[in-house]
Short mmCIF file of C-alpha atoms and ligand atoms in Angstrom, two decimals:
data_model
loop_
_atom_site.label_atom_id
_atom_site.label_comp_id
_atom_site.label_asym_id
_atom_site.label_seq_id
_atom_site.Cartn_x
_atom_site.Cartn_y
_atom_site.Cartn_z
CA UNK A 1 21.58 4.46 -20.52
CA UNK A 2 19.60 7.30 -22.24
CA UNK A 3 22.35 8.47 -24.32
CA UNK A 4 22.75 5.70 -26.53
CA UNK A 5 18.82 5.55 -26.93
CA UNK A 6 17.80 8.12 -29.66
CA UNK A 7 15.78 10.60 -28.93
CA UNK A 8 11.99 10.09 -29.13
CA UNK A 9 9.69 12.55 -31.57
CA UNK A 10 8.10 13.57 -28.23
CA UNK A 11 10.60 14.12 -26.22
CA UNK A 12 12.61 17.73 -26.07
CA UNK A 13 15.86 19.30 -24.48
CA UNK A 14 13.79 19.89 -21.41
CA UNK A 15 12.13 16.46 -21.45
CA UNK A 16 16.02 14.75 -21.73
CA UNK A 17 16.63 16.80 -18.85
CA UNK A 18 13.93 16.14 -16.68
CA UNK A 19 14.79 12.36 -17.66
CA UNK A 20 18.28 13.08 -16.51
CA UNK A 21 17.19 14.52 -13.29
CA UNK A 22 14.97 11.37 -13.26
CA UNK A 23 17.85 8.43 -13.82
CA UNK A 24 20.26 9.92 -11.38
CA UNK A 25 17.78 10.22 -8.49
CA UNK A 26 16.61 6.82 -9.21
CA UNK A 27 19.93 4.94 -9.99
CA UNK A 28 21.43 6.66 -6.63
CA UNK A 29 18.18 7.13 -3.74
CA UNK A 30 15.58 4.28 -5.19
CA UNK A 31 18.09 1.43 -6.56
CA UNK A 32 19.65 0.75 -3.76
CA UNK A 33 17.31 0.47 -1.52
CA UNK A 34 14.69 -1.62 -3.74
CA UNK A 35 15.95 -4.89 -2.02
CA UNK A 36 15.02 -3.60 1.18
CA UNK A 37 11.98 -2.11 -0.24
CA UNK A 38 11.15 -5.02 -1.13
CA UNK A 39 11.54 -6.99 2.11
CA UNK A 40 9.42 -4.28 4.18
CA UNK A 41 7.02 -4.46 1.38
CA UNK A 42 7.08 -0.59 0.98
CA UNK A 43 9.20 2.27 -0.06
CA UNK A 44 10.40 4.79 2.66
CA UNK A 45 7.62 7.27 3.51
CA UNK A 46 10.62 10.45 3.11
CA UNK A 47 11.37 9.31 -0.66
CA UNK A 48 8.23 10.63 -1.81
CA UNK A 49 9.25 14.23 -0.33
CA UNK A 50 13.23 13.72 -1.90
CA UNK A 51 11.15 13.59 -5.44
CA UNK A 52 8.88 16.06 -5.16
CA UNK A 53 11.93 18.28 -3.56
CA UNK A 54 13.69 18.07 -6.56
CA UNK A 55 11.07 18.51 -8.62
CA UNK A 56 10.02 14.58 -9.76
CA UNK A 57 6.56 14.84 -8.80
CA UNK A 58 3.44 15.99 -10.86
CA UNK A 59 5.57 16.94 -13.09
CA UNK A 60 2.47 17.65 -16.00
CA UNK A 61 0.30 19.78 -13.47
CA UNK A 62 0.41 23.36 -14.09
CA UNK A 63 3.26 25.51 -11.93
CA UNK A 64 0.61 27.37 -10.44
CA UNK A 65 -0.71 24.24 -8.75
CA UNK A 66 3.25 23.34 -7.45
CA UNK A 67 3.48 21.54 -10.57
CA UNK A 68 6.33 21.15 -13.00
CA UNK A 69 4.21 22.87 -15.90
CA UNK A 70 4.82 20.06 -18.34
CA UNK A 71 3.21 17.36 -20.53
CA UNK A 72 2.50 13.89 -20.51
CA UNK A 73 6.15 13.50 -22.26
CA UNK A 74 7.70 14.02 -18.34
CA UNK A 75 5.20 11.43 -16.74
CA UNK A 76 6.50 9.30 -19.87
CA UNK A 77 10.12 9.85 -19.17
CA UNK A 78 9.61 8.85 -15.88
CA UNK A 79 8.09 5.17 -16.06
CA UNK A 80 11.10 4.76 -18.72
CA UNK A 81 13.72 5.43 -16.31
CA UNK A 82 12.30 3.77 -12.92
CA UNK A 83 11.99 0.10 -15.95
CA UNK A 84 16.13 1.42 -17.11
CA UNK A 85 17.26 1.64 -13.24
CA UNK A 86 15.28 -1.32 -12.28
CA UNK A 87 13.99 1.04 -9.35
CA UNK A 88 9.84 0.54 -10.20
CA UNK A 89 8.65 0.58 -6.43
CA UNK A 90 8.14 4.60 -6.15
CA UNK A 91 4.34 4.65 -6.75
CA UNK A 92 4.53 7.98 -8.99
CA UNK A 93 2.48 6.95 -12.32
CA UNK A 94 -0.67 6.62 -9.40
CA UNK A 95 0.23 9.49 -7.40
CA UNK A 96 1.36 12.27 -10.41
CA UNK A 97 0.33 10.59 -13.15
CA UNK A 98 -3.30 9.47 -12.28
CA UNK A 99 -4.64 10.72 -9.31
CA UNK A 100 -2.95 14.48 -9.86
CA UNK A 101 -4.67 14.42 -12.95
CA UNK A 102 -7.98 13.74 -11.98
CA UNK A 103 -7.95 16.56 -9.00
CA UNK A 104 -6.47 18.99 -11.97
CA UNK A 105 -8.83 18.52 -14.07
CA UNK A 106 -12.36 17.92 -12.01
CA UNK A 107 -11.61 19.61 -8.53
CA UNK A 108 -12.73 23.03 -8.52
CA UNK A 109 -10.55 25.94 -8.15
CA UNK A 110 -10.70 25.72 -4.10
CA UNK A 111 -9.54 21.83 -4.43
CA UNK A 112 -6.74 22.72 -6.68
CA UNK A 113 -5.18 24.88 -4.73
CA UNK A 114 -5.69 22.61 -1.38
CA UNK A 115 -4.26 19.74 -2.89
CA UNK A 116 -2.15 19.71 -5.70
CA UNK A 117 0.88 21.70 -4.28
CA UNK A 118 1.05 19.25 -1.21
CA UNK A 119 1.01 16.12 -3.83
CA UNK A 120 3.97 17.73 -5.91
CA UNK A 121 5.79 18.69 -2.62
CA UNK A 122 5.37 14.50 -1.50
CA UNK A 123 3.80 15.93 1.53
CA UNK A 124 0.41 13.97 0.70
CA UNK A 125 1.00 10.70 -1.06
CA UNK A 126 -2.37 9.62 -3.30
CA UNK A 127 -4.23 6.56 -4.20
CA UNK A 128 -7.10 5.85 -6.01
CA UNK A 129 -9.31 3.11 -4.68
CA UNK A 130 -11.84 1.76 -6.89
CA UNK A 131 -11.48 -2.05 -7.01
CA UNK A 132 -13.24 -3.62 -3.76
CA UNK A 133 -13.13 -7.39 -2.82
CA UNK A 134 -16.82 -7.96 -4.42
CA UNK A 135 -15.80 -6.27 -7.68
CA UNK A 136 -12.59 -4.90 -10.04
CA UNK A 137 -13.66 -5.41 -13.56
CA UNK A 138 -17.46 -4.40 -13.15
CA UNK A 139 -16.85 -0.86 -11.52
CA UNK A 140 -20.35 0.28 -12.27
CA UNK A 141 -20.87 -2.24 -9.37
CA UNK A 142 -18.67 -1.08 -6.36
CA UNK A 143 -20.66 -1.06 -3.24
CA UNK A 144 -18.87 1.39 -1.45
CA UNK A 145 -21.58 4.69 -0.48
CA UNK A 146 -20.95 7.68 0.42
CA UNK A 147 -24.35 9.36 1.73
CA UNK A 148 -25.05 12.69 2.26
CA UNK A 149 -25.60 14.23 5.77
CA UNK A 150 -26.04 17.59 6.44
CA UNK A 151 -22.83 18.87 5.11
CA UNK A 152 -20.75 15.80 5.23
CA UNK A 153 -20.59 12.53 3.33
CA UNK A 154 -20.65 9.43 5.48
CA UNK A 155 -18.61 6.88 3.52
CA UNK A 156 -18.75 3.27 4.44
CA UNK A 157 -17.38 0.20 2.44
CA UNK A 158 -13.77 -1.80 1.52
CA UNK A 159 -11.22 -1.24 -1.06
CA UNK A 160 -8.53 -3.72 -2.01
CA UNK A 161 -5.20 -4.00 -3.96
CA UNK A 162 -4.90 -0.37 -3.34
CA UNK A 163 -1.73 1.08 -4.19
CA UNK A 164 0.38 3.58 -2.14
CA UNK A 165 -2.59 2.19 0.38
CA UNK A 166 -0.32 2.33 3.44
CA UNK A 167 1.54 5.17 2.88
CA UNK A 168 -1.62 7.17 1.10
CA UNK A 169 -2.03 10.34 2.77
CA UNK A 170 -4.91 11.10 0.20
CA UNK A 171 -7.07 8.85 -1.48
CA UNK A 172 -9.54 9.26 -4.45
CA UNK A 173 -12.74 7.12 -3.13
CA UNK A 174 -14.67 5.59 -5.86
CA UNK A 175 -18.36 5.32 -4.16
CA UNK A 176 -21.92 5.67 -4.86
CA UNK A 177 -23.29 8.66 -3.44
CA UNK A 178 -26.85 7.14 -5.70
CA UNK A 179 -27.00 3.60 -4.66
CA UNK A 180 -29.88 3.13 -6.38
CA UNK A 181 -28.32 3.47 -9.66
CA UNK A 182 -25.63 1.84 -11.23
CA UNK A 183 -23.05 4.26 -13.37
CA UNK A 184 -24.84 7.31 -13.07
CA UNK A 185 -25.08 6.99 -9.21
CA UNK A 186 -20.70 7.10 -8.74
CA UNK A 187 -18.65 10.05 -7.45
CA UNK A 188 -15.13 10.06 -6.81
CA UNK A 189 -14.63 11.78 -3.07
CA UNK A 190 -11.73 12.54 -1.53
CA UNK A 191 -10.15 11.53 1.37
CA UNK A 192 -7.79 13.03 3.27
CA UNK A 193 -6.67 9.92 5.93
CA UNK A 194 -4.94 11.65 8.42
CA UNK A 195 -5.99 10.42 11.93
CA UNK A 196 -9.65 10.76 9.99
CA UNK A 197 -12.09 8.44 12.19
CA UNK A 198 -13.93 5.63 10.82
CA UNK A 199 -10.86 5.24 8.11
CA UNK A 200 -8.23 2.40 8.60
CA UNK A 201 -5.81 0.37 6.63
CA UNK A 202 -5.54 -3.75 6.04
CA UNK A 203 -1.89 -5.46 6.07
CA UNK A 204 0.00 -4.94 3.21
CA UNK A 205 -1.04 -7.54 0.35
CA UNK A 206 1.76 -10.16 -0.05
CA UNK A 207 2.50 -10.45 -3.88
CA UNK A 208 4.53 -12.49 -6.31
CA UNK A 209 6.24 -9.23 -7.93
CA UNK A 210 6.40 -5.63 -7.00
CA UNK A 211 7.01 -6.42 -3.45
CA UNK A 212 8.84 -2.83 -2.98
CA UNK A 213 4.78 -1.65 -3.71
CA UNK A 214 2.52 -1.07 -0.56
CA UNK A 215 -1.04 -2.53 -2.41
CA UNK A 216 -3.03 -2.88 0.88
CA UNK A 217 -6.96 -2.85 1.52
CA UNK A 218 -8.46 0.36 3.16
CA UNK A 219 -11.75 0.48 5.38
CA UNK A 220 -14.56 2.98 5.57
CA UNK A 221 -16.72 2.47 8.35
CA UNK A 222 -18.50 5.60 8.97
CA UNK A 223 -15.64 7.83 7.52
CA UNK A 224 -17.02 12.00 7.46
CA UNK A 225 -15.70 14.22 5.23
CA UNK A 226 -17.28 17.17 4.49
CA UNK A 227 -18.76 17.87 1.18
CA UNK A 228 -16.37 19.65 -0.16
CA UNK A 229 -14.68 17.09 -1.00
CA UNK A 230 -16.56 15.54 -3.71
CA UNK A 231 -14.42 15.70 -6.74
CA UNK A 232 -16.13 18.92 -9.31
CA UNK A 233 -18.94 20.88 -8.43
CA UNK A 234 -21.34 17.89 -9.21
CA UNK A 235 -22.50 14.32 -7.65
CA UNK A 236 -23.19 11.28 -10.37
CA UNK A 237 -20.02 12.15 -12.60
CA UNK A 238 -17.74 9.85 -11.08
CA UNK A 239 -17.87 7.19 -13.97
CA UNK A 240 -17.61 9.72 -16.21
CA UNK A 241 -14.41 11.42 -15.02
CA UNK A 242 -13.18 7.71 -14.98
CA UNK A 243 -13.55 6.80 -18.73
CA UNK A 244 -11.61 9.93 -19.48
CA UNK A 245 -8.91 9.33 -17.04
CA UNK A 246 -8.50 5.56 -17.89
CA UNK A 247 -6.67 6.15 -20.87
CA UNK A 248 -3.82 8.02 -19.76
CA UNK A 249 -3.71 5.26 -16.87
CA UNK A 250 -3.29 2.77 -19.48
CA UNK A 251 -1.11 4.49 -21.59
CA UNK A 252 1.38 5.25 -19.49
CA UNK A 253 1.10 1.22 -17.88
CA UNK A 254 2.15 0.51 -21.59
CA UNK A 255 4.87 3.35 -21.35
CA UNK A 256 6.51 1.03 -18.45
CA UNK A 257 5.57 -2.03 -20.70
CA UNK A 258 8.06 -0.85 -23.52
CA UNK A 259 10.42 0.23 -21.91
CA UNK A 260 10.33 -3.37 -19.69
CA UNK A 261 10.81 -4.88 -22.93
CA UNK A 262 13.68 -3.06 -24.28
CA UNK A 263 15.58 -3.12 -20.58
CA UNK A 264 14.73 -7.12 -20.15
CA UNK A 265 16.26 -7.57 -24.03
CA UNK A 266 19.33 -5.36 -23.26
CA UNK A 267 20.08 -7.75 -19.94
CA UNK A 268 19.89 -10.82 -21.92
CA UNK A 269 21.67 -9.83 -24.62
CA UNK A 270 24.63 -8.90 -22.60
CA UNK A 271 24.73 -12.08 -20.36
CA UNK A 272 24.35 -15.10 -23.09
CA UNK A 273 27.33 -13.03 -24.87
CA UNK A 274 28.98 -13.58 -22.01
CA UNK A 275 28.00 -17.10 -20.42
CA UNK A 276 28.87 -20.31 -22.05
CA UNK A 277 27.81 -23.67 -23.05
CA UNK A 278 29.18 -26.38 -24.91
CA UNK A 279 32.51 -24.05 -24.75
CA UNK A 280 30.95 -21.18 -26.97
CA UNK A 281 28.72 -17.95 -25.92
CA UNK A 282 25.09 -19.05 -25.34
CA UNK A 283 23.96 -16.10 -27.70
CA UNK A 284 25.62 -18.76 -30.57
CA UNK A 285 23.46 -21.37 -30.74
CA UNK A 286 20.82 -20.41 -33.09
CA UNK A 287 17.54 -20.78 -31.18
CA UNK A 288 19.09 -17.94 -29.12
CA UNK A 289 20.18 -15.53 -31.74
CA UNK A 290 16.49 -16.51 -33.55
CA UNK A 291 15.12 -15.95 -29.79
CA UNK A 292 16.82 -12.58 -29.78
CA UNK A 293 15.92 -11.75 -33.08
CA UNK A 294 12.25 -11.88 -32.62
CA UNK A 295 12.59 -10.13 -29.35
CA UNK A 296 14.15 -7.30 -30.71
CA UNK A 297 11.82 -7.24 -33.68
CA UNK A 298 8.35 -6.79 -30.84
CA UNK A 299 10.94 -4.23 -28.74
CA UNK A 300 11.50 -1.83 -32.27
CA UNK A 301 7.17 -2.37 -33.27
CA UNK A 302 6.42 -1.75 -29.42
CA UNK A 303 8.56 1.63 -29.53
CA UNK A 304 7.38 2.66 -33.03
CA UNK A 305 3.49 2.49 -31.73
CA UNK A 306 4.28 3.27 -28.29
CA UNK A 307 6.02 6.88 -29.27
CA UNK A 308 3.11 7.60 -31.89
CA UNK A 309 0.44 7.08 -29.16
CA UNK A 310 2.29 9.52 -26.64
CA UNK A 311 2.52 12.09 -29.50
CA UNK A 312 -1.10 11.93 -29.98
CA UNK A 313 -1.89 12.29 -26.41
CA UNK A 314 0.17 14.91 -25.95
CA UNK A 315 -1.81 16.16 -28.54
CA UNK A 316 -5.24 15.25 -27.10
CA UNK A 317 -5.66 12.50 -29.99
CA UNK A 318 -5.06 9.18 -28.25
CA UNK A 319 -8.37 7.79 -28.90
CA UNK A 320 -10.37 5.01 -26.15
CA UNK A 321 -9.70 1.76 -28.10
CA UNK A 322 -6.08 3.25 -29.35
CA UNK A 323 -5.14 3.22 -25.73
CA UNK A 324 -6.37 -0.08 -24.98
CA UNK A 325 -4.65 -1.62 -27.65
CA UNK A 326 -1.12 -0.41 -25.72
CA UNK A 327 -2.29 -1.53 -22.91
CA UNK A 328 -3.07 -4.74 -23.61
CA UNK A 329 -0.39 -5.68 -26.36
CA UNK A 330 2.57 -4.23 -24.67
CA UNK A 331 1.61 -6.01 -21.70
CA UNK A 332 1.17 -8.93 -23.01
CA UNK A 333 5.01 -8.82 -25.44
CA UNK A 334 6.50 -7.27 -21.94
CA UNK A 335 4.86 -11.09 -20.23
CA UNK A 336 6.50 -13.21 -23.37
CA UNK A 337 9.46 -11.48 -23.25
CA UNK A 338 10.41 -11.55 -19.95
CA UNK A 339 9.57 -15.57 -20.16
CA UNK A 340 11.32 -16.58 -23.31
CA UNK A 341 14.30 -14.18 -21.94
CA UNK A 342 14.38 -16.02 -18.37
CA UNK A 343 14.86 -19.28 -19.67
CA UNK A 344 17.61 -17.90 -21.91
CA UNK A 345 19.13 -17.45 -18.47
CA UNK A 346 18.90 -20.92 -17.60
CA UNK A 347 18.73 -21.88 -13.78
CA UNK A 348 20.32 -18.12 -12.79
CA UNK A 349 16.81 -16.49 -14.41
CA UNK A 350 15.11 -18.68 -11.93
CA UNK A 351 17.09 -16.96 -8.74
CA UNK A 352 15.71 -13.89 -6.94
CA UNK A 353 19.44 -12.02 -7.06
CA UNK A 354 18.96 -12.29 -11.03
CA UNK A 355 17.24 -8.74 -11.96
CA UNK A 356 15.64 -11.02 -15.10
CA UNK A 357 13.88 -13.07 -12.30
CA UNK A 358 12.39 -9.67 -10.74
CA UNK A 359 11.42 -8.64 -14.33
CA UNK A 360 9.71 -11.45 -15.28
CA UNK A 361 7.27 -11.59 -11.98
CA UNK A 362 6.66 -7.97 -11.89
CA UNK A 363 5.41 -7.96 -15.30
CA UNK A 364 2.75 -10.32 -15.02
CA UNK A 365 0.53 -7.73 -13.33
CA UNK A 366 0.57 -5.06 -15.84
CA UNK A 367 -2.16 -7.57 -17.52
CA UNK A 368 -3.72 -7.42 -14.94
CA UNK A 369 -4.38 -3.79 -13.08
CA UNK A 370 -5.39 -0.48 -15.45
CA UNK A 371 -8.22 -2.84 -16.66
CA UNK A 372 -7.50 -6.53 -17.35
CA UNK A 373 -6.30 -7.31 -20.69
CA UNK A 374 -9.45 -9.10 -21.63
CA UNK A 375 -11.59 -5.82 -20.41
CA UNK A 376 -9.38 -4.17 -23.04
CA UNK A 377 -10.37 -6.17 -25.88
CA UNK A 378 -13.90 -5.63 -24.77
CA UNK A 379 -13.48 -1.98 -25.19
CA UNK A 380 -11.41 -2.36 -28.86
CA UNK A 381 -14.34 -4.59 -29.62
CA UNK A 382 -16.99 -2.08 -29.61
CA UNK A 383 -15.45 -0.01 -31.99
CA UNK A 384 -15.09 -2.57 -34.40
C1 FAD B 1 -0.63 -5.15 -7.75
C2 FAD B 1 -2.00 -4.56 -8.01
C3 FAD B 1 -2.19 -3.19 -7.88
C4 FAD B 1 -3.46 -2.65 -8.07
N1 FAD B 1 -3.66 -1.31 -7.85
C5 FAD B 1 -4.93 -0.83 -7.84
C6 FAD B 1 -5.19 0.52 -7.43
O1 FAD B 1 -4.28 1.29 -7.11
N2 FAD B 1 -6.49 0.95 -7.38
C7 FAD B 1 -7.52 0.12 -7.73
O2 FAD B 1 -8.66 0.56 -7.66
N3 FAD B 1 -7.31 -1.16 -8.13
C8 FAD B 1 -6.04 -1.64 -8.18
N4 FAD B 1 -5.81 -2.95 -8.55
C9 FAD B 1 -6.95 -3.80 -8.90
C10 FAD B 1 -7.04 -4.12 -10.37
O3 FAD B 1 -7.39 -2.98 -11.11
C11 FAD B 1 -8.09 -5.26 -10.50
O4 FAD B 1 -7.49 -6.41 -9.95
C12 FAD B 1 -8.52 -5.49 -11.92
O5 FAD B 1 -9.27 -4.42 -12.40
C13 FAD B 1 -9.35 -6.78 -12.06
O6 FAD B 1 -10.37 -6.83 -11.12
P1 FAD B 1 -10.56 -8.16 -10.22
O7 FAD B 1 -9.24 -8.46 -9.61
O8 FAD B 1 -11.71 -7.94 -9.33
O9 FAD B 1 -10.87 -9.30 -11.27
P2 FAD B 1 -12.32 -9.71 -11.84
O10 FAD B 1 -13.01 -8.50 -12.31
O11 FAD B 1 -12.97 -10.59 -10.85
O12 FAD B 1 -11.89 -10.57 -13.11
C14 FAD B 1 -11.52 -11.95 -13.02
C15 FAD B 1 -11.25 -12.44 -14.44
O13 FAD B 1 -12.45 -12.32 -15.21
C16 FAD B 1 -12.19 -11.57 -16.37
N5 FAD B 1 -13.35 -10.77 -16.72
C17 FAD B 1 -14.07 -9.96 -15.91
N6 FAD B 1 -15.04 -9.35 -16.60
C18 FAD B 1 -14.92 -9.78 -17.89
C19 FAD B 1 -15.63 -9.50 -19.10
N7 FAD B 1 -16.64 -8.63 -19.15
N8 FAD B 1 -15.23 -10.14 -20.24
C20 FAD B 1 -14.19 -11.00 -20.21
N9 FAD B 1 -13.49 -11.30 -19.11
C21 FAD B 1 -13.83 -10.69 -17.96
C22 FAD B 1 -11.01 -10.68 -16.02
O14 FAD B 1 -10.32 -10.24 -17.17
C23 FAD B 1 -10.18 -11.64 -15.18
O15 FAD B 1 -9.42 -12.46 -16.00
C24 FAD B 1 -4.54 -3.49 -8.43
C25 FAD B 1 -4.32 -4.86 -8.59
C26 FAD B 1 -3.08 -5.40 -8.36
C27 FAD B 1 -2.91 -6.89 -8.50
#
C-alpha cells in the first residue's frame, strides 16, 4: 500500500491525496467487480460517472474546463494505483489522460467548453480511434476520410481494437480529410456517437488479457458531423497533434509498466515465503532468491528512470526518443517479469483465480498498443 512506498520527487501532499482518493475508490467500487468485468467484457457504464463524481477524472485539465487543475503527477498516480489494486479495467489513461488532452490543447475555445466538463463529469466516455484493420503501425496510411460537404464532414471508414469502443460516448476520429496526401492530409474529428446515423459499433474483441476492457471496432458509413468538430481551427494537422500527444500516451503506458513490475514482485515475494517444497519456503532455494534478486534489481532501475522521466514532463522536458525508451523497456521488464514470476508460482501461476496469472496476460499488450515496441526503437533510432 502507498504508505510503505516512499514518496516520489514528483509527487506532493496533494498528489498523495489524490492517490488516496484514487486507492480507496478503486480497492472498494472497481476491485470487486473486475471478475465480473471481466466476464461481460466491459466495465459498468455508471463507474465512469462514480469517478468523475468524486473527482477521478481529467484530473490534469484546467478547473475551468471541469478539470481537477493538476499535472501529469495525478494521471501518474492513477495508473499506479488501478496496477496496486489490481483494478486496471477503468479505461481512464485513454479517456483523461489522452484523449482530454488532445481536446485541451487543440480544440478551440468553443470545443473546450463543449466537451471537457462532460468528460471530467463521466457523462461522455472518449476513445481515440486511429488503428483500422488495413493499418496500426503505418498511421500516415489510415484510410478512413472524412470529406467536406457544405458544412459537415461525411466520414466513412473502420476502426479496430478501439478502446472504451462500446461504451465511447465521444470518439477522436483519426481520418483524412486530404486523401490525396499521406501525413499532411490527417485531421483528428470528433465524434459525438449518440444515436448519430451512419455510426455503429462491432462486438467486443475477445482478448487473452484485459478482458474487463471494451476494445471493439467502430463503423463510419456516411457518419455527418458538422464542421465544427474538426479538432483546432485548421484541417491537415492531425499527424501533427499526434506526434506531440504520443509521448505522454507512452509515458504514462510505462507509468502502469512500473508499477506492474513492482506489484507482480511484491505478490511473489510474499507467496514463495509462504509455500513450500522439499519441506522449506520456495523463496530458499537459490534460483529463487537469485530470481528475486534480479527482479528487484529491474523494479528499483525501472522506478529510478521512470520518476526522472515524469519530472521532466511535468516539466515539459520529456524528449520523443526519451519517452520511447519507457515505453518500450518497461514494457518489455513488466513481460519478463511477470513470466519468470509465474513460474515461481508453479502450477497455481498457471490458474485464472491466481492474480499473477491475470498479470502476466495483461501485460503482454503494453508491447504492443501506444506504438509497438519495435516502432519505438525505430523512433530512438533516428536520433542516434
Ligand atoms: C488491447 C488493445 C487496445 C488498443 N487500443 C487502441 C486504441 O484505443 N486506439 C487505437 O487507435 N488503437 C488501439 N490499439 C491498436 C494498437 O495501437 C495497434 O495494434 C498497434 O499500433 C500495432 O498495429 P497493428 O496491430 O496494425 O500491427 P502492424 O502495424 O500490422 O504490425 C505488425 C508487426 O510488424 C511490426 N512492424 C510494423 N511496422 C514496422 C516497422 N516499420 N519496423 C519494424 N517492425 C514493424 C510491428 O511492430 C508488429 O510486430 C489497441 C490494440 C490492442 C491489442
Amino acid at each position: 500500500m502507498t504508505a510503505i512506498r516512499p514518496r516520489p520527487a514528483w509527487s506532493d501532499d496533494d498528489v498523495e491525496a489524490f492517490r488516496d482518493l484514487a486507492h480507496s475508490f478503486l480497492a472498494k467500487e472497481c476491485a470487486p467487480n473486475e471478475e465480473r468485468w471481466n466476464e461481460q467484457q466491459h466495465v459498468d457504464r455508471e463507474i465512469w460517472n462514480k469517478a468523475g463524481e468524486i473527482g477521478l477524472l481529467c484530473p490534469s485539465i484546467p478547473t475551468e474546463y471541469g478539470g481537477g487543475g493538476g499535472t501529469f503527477a495525478l494521471e501518474a498516480a492513477l495508473a499506479e494505483e488501478q496496477a496496486r489494486t489490481l483494478a486496471p479495467s477503468l479505461g481512464t489513461s485513454v479517456h483523461s489522460t489522452i484523449v482530454a488532452h488532445y481536446i485541451n490543447n487543440y480544440g478551440t475555445e468553443e470545443q473546450k467548453r463543449r466537451w471537457l466538463p462532460k468528460l471530467a463529469s463521466g457523462e461522455l466516455v472518449a476513445a481515440i480511434a486511429m488503428s483500422e484493420p488495413g493499418t496500426g503501425s503505418d498511421l500516415q496510411n489510415v484510410r478512413t476520410k472524412a470529406i467536406r460537404s457544405g458544412d459537415e464532414y461525411v466520414i466513412d471508414g473502420s476502426k479496430t481494437f478501439i478502446s472504451n469502443g462500446l461504451l465511447c460516448d465521444l470518439v477522436i476520429t483519426v481520418a483524412k480529410t486530404d486523401p490525396d496526401n499521406a501525413a499532411k492530409g490527417i485531421s483528428l474529428i470528433v465524434v459525438e456517437t449518440t444515436d448519430l446515423p451512419g455510426f455503429s459499433r462491432g462486438r467486443v474483441l475477445k482478448k487473452i488479457g484485459q478482458h474487463g476492457q471494451d476494445t471493439a471496432e467502430l463503423f463510419f458509413d456516411g457518419v455527418r458531423v458538422p464542421v465544427a468538430n474538426l479538432l483546432g481551427s485548421e484541417e491537415g494537422q492531425g499527424f501533427i497533434q499526434l506526434m506531440q500527444q504520443l509521448p505522454q500516451e507512452r509515458l504514462v503506458i510505462a507509468v502502469a509498466a512500473v508499477a506492474a513490475i513492482e506489484e507482480t514482485l511484491t505478490h511473489t515475494l510474499r507467496y514463495t515465503k509462504e509455500r513450500e517444497a522439499f519441506g522449506k519456503p520456495v523463496f530458499q532455494f537459490q534460483n529463487s532468491r537469485f530470481k528475486l534478486a534480479e527482479i528487484a534489481t529491474i523494479a528499483r532501475v525501472a522506478r529510478v528512470f521512470i520518476d526522472d522521466c515524469i519530472v521532466k514532463h511535468i516539466a515539459g522536458e520529456l524528449d520523443v526518443p526519451t519517452a520511447s525508451m519507457a515505453k518500450w523497456w518497461t514494457t518489455q521488464m513488466q513481460c519478463d517479469v511477470a513470466d519468470e514470476c509465474l513460474q515461481l508460482f508453479g502450477g497455481y501461476g498457471y490458474m485464472a483465480e491466481y492474480p499473477i496469472s491475470r498479470m502476466f496476460t495483461d501485460s503482454r499488450v503494453q508491447k504492443i498498443y501506444g506504438g509497438t515496441n519495435e516502432i519505438m526503437k525505430e523512433i530512438i533510432s533516428r536520433f542516434l
